[in-house]
mmCIF file of C-alpha atoms in Angstrom:
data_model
loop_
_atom_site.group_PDB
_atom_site.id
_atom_site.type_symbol
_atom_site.label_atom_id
_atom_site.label_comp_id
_atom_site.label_asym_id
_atom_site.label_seq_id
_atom_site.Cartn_x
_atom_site.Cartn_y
_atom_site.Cartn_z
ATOM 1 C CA UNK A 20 107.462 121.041 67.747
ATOM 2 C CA UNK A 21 108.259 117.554 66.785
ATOM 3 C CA UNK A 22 110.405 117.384 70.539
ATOM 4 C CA UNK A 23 107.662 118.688 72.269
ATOM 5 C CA UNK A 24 105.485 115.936 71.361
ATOM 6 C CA UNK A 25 108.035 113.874 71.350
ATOM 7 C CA UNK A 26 108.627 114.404 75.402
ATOM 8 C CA UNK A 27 104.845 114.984 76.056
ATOM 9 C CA UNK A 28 104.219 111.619 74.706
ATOM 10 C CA UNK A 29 107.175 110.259 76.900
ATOM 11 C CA UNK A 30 105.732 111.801 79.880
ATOM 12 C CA UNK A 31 102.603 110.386 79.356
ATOM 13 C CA UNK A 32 104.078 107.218 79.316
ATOM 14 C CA UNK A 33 105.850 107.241 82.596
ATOM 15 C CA UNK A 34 103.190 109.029 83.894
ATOM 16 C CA UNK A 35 100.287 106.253 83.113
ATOM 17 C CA UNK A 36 102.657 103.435 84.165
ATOM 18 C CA UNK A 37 103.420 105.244 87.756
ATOM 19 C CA UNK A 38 99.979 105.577 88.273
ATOM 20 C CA UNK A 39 99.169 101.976 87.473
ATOM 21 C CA UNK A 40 102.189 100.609 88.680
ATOM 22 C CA UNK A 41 101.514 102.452 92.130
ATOM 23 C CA UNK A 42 97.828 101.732 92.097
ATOM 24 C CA UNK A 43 98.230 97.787 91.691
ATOM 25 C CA UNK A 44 100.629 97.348 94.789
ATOM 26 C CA UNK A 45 98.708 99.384 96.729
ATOM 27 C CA UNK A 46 98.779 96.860 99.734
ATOM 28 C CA UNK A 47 102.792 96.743 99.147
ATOM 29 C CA UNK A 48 102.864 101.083 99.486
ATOM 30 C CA UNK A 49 100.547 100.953 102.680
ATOM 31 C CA UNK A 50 103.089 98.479 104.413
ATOM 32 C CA UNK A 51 106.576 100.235 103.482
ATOM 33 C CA UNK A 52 105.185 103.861 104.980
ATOM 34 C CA UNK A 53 104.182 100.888 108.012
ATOM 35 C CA UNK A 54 107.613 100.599 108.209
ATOM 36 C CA UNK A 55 108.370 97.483 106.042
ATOM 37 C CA UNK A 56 110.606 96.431 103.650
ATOM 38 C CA UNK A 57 113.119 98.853 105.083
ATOM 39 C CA UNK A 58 115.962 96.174 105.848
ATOM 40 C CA UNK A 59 114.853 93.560 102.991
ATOM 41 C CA UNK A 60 112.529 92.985 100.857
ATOM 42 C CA UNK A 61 110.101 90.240 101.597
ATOM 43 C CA UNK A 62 106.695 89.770 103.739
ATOM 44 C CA UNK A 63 106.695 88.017 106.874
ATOM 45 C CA UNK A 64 103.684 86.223 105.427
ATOM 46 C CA UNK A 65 105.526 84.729 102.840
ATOM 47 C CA UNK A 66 108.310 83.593 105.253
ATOM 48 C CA UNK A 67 106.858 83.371 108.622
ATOM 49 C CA UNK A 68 110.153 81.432 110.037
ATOM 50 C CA UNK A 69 112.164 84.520 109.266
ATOM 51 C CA UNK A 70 112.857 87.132 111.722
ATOM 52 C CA UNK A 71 115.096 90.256 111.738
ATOM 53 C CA UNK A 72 117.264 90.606 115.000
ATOM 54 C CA UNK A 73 119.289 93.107 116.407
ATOM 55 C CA UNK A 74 123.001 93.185 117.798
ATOM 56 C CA UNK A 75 121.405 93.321 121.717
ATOM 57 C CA UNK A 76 119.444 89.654 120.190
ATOM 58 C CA UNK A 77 122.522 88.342 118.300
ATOM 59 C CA UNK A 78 124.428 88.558 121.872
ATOM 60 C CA UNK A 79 122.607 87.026 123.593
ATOM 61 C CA UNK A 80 121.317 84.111 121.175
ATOM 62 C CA UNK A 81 125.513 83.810 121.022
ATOM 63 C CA UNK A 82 125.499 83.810 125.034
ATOM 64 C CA UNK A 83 122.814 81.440 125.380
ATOM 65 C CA UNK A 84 124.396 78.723 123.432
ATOM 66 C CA UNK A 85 121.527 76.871 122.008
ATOM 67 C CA UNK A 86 121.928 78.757 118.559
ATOM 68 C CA UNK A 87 123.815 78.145 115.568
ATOM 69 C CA UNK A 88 125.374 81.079 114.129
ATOM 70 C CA UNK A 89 126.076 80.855 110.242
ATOM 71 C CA UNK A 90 128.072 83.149 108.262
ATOM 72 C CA UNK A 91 127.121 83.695 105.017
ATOM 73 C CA UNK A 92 130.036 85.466 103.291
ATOM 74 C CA UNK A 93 132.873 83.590 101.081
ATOM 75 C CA UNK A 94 135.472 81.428 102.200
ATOM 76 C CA UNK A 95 137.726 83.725 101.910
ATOM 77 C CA UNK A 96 136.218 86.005 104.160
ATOM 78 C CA UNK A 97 135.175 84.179 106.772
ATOM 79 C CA UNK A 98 138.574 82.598 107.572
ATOM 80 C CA UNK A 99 139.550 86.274 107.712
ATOM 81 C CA UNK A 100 137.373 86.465 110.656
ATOM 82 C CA UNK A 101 133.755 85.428 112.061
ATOM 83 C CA UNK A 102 131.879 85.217 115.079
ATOM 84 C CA UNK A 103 132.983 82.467 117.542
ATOM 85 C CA UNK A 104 132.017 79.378 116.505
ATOM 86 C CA UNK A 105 129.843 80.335 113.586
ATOM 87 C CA UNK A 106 129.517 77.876 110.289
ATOM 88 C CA UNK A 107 130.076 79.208 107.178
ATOM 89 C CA UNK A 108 127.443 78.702 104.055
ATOM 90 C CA UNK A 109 128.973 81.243 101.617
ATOM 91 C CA UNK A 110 125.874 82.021 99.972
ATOM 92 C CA UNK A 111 127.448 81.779 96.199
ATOM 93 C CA UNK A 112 127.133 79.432 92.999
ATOM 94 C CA UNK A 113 125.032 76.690 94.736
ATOM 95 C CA UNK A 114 127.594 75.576 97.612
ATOM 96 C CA UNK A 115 124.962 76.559 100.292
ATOM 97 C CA UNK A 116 122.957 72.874 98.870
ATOM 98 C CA UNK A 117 126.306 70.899 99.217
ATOM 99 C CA UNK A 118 127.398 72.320 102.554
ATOM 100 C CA UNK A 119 124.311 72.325 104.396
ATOM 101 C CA UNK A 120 124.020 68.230 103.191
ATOM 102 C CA UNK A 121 126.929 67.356 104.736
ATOM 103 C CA UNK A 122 126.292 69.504 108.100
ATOM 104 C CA UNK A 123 123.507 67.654 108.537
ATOM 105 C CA UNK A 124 121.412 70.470 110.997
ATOM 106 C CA UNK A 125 118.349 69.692 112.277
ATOM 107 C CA UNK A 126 115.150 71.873 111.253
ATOM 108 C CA UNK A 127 114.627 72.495 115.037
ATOM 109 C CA UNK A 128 118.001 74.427 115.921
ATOM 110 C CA UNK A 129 117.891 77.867 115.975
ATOM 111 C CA UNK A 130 120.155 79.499 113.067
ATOM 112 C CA UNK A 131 121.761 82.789 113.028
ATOM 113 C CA UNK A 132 122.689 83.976 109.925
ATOM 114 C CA UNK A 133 124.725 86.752 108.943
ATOM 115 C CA UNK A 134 127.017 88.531 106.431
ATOM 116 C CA UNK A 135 129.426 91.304 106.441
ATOM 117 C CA UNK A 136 126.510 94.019 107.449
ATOM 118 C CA UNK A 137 123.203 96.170 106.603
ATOM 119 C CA UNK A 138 125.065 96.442 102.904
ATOM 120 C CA UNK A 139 124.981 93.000 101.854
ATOM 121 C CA UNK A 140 121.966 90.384 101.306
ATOM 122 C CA UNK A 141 123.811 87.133 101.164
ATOM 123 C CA UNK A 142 122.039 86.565 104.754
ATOM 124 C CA UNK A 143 118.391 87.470 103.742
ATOM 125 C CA UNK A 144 119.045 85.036 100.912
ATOM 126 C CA UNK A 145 120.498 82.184 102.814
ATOM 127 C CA UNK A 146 117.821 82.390 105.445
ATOM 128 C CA UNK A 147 115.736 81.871 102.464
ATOM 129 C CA UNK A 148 117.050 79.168 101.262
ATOM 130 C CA UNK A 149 116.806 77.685 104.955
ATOM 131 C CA UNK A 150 113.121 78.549 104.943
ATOM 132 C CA UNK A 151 112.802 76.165 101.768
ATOM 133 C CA UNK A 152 114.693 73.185 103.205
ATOM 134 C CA UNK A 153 112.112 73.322 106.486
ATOM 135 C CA UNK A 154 114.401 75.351 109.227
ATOM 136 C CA UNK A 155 111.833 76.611 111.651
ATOM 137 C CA UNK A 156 113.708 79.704 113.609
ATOM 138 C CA UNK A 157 116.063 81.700 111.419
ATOM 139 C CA UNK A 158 117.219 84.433 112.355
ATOM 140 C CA UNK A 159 118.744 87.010 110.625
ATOM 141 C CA UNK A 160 121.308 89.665 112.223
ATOM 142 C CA UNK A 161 121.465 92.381 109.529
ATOM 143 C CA UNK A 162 124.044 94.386 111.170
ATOM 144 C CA UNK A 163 126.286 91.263 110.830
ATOM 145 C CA UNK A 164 130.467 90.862 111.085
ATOM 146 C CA UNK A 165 130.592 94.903 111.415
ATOM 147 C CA UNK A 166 128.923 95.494 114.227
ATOM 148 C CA UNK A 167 129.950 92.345 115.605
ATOM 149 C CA UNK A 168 133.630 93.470 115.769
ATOM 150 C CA UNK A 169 132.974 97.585 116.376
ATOM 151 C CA UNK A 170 130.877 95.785 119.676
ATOM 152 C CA UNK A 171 134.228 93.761 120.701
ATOM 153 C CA UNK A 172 132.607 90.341 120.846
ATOM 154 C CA UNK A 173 134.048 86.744 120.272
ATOM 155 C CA UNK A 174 135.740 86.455 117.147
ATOM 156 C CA UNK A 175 137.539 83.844 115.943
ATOM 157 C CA UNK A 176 140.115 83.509 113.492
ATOM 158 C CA UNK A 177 139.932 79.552 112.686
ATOM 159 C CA UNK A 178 138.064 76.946 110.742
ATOM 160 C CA UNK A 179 135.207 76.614 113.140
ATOM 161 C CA UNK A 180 133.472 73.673 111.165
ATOM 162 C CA UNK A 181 135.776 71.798 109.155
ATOM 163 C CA UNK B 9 120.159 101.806 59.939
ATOM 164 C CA UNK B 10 117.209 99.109 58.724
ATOM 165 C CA UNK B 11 114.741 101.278 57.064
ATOM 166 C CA UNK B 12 112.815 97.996 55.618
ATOM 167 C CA UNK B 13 109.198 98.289 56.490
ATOM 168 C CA UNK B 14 108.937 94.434 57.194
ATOM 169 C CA UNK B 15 111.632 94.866 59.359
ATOM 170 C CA UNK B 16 111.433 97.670 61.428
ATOM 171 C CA UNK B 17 107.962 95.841 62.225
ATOM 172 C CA UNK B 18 109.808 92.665 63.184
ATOM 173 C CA UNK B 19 111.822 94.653 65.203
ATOM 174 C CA UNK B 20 109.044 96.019 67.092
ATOM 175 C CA UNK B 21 107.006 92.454 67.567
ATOM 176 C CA UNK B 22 110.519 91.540 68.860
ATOM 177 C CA UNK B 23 111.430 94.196 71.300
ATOM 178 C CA UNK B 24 107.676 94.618 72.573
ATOM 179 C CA UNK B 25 107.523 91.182 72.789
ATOM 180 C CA UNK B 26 110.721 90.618 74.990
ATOM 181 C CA UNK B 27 109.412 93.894 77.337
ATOM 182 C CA UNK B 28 106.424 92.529 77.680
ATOM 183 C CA UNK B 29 107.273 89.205 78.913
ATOM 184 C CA UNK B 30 110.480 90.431 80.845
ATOM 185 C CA UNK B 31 107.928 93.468 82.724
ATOM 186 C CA UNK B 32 104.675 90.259 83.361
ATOM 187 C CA UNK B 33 107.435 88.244 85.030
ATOM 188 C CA UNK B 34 108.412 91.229 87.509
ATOM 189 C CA UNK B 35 104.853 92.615 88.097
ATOM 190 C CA UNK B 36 104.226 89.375 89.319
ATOM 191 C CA UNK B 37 106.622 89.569 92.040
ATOM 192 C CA UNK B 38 107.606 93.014 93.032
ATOM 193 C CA UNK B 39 109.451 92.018 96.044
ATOM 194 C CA UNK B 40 111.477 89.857 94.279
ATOM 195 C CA UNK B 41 112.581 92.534 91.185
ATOM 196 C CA UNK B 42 113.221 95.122 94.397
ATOM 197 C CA UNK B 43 115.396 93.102 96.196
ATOM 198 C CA UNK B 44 117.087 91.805 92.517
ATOM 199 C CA UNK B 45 117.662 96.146 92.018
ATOM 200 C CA UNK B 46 119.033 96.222 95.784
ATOM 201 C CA UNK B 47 121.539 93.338 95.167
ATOM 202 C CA UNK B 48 123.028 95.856 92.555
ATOM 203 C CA UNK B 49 124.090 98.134 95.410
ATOM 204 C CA UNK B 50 123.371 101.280 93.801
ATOM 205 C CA UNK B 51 120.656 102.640 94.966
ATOM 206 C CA UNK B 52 119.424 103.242 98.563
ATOM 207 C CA UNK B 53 116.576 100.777 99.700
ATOM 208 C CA UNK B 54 113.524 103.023 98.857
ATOM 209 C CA UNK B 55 114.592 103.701 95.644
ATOM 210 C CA UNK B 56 114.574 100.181 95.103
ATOM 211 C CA UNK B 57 111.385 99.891 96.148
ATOM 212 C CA UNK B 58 109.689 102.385 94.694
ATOM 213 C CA UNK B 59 111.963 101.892 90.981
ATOM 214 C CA UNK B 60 110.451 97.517 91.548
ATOM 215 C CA UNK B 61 106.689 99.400 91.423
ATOM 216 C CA UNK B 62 106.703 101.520 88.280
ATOM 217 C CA UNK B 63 109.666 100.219 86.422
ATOM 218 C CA UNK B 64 107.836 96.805 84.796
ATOM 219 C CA UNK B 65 104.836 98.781 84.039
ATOM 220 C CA UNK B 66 107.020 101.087 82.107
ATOM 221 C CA UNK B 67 108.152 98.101 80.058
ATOM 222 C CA UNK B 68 105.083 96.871 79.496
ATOM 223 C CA UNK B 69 103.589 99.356 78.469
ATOM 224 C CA UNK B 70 105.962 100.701 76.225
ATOM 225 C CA UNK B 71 105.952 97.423 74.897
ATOM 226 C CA UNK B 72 102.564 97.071 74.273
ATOM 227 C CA UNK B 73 102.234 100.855 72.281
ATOM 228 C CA UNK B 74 105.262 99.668 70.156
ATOM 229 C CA UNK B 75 103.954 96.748 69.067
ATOM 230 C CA UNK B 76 100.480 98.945 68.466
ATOM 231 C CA UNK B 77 102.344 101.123 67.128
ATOM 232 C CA UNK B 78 101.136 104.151 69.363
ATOM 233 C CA UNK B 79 103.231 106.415 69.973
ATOM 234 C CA UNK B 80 106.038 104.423 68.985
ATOM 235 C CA UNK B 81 109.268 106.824 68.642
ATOM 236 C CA UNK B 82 108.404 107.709 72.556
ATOM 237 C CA UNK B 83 108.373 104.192 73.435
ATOM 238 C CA UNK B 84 111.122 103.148 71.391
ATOM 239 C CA UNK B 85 113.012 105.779 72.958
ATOM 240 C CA UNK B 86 112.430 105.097 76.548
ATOM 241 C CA UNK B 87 113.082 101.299 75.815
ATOM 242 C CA UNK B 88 116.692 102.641 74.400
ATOM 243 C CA UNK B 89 117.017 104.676 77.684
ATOM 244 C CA UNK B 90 116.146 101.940 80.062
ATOM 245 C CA UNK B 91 118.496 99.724 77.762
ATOM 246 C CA UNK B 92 121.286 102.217 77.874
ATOM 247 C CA UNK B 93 120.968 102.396 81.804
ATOM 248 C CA UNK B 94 120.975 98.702 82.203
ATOM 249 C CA UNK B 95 124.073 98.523 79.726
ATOM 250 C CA UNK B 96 125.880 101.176 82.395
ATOM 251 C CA UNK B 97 124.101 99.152 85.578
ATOM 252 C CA UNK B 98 126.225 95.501 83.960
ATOM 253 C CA UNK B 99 129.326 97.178 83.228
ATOM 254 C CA UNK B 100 129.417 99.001 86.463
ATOM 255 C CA UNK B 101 128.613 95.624 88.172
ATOM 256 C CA UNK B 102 131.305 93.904 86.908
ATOM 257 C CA UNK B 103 133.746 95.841 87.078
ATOM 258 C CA UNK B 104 132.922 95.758 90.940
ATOM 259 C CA UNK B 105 133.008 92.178 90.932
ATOM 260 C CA UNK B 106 129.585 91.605 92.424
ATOM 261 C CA UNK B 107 128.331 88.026 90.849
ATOM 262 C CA UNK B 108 124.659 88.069 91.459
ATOM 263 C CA UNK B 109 121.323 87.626 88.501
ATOM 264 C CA UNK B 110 120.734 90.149 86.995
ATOM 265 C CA UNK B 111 116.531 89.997 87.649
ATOM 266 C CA UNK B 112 115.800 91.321 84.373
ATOM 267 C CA UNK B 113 113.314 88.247 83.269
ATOM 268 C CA UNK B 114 111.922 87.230 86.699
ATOM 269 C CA UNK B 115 113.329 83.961 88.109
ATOM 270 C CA UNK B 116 114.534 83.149 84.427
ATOM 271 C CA UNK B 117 117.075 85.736 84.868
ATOM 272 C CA UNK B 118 120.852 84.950 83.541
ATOM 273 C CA UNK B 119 123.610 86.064 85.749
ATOM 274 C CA UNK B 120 125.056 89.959 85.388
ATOM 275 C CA UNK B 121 128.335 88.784 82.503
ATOM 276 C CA UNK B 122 129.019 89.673 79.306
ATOM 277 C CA UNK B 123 126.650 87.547 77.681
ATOM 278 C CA UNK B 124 124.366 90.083 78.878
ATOM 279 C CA UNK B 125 125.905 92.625 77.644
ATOM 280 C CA UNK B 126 125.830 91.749 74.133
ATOM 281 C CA UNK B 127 121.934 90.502 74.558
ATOM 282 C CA UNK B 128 121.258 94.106 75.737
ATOM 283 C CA UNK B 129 123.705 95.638 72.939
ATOM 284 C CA UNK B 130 121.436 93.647 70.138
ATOM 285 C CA UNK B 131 118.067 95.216 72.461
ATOM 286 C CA UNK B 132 119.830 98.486 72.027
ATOM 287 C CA UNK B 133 120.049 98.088 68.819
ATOM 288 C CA UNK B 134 116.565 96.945 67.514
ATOM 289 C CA UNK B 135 114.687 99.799 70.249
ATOM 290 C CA UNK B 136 117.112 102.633 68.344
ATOM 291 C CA UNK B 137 116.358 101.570 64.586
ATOM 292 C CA UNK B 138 112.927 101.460 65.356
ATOM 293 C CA UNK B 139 113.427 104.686 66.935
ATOM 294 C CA UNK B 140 115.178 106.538 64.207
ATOM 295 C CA UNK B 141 112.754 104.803 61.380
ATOM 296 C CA UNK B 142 110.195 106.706 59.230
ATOM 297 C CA UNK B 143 108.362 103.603 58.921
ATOM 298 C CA UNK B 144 105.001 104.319 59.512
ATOM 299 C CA UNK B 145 103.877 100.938 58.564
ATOM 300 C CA UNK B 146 101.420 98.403 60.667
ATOM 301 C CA UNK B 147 100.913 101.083 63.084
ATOM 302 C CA UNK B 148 97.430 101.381 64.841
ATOM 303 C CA UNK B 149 97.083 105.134 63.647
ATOM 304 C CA UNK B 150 98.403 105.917 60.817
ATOM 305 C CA UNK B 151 99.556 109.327 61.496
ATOM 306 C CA UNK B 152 102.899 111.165 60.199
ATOM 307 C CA UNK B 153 105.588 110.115 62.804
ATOM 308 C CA UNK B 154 106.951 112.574 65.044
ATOM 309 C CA UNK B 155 110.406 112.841 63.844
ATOM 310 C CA UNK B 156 110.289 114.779 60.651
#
């Protein structure tokens, strides 16, 4: 007896905070089933300099050669391999603040960022940070070094900024 | 286990208290606490999502009936559950070597090491004396508790 309340009282629980917790971000349910939030989580509102672009868009950004392409993973990785010519801001314990200092980019250039792919959000978060310090076109390729390389484009294997 | 009326209620002001202000600081930014549960690579994006919703009303709320004292074994037992998970969710983290914040207060969240897991072992702690206490004292109905 004591278990059954016990678990009814549980339930209740859960059950009154889905429905308020559901009911209060209304606004935020309507947009996901608009097909939101479904690469990362934050509003185009709230970040208006932020856009999402495909590998087709990444080309040719990288083809028309007025963009910067960033790479957002560690060191470590990105002398393994990046895209041609890309920078690297490894998104980690503060460096991006240091780093982007001394590259000295100006908030008109168009960035590309980019990590290792859809998996990991070092690039949503850098582009963030980007959006803070005034860049006015980032752009972030989601599918990143993995489709990059399965596509056979330009990859280098040097320092490209140092 | 405490069994020290005083106590157990500190315990409760003390737990409540921290879910409380730990679930305020995500309901205030739910895009925030769903990308924080995304950057633990665990579960797919909707889950995320959806878990960023309900979750920090769960805490609240269970927070706010154990300081009451309503229905406080059920609260103090989903507290120890949530605890429990998030004591998995850091260990599992890691031991996968993924260095990110662990978004459990907000933007005054300490990184995912094992600080944290001691903070959540002394959480763990409190939520399961309170849970296992026959204290029925400073409660807002003074009923017989639930376990016997």
């Amino acid at each position: 007896m004591a278990q059954k309340k016990l678990v009814q009282q549980i339930v209740f629980i859960l059950i009154l905070s889905s429905i308020i917790g559901l009911g209060a971000n209304f606004h935020l349910i309507k947009k996901y089933f608009q097909g939101e939030f479904r690469q990362s989580f934050f509003s185009s509102e709230k970040f208006p300099s932020i856009t999402f672009i495909t590998l087709a868009e990444a080309e040719e950004l990288f083809f028309s050669k007025d963009t910067i392409f960033i790479d957002s993973r560690p060191e470590g990785d990105y002398l393994v391999g990046h895209i041609l010519g890309a920078l690297n801001i490894p998104f980690e314990q503060h460096k991006e603040v240091k780093i982007l200092t001394r590259l000295d980019l100006s908030p008109e250039e168009i960035l590309v960022v980019y990590c290792d792919g859809s998996e990991c959000q070092s690039s949503v978060e850098l582009a963030k940070f980007l959006d803070a310090q005034g860049f006015k076109s980032i752009k972030v390729f989601f599918g990143g070094w993995t489709e990059w390389v399965q596509a056979g484009l330009p990859v280098s294997i040097e320092n490209d900024w140092k | 286990m405490i069994g020290n009326k005083y106590l157990v209620f500190y315990f409760r002001i003390i737990l409540g208290g921290v879910f409380i202000w730990a679930g305020l600081l995500k309901i205030f930014d739910p895009l925030g606490f769903a990308e924080t549960i995304a950057n633990f690579r665990v579960f797919p994006q909707w889950i995320s999502f959806f878990l960023a919703l309900m979750l920090p009303w769960i805490e609240v709320i269970s927070g706010v009936f154990l300081i009451l004292g309503l229905f406080r074994h059920a609260s103090a037992l989903i507290l120890s559950l949530l605890l429990a998970a998030f004591l998995v969710l850091i260990v599992v983290t890691i031991m996968r070597g993924i260095d990110i914040d662990c978004g459990c207060f907000g933007s005054f969240s300490q990184k995912v090491d094992y600080k944290l897991i001691l903070t959540d072992c002394v959480l763990l702690f409190l939520s399961l004396n309170i849970f296992f206490s026959k204290s029925d004292h400073f409660v807002l109905f003074r009923k017989k508790g639930i376990l016997p």
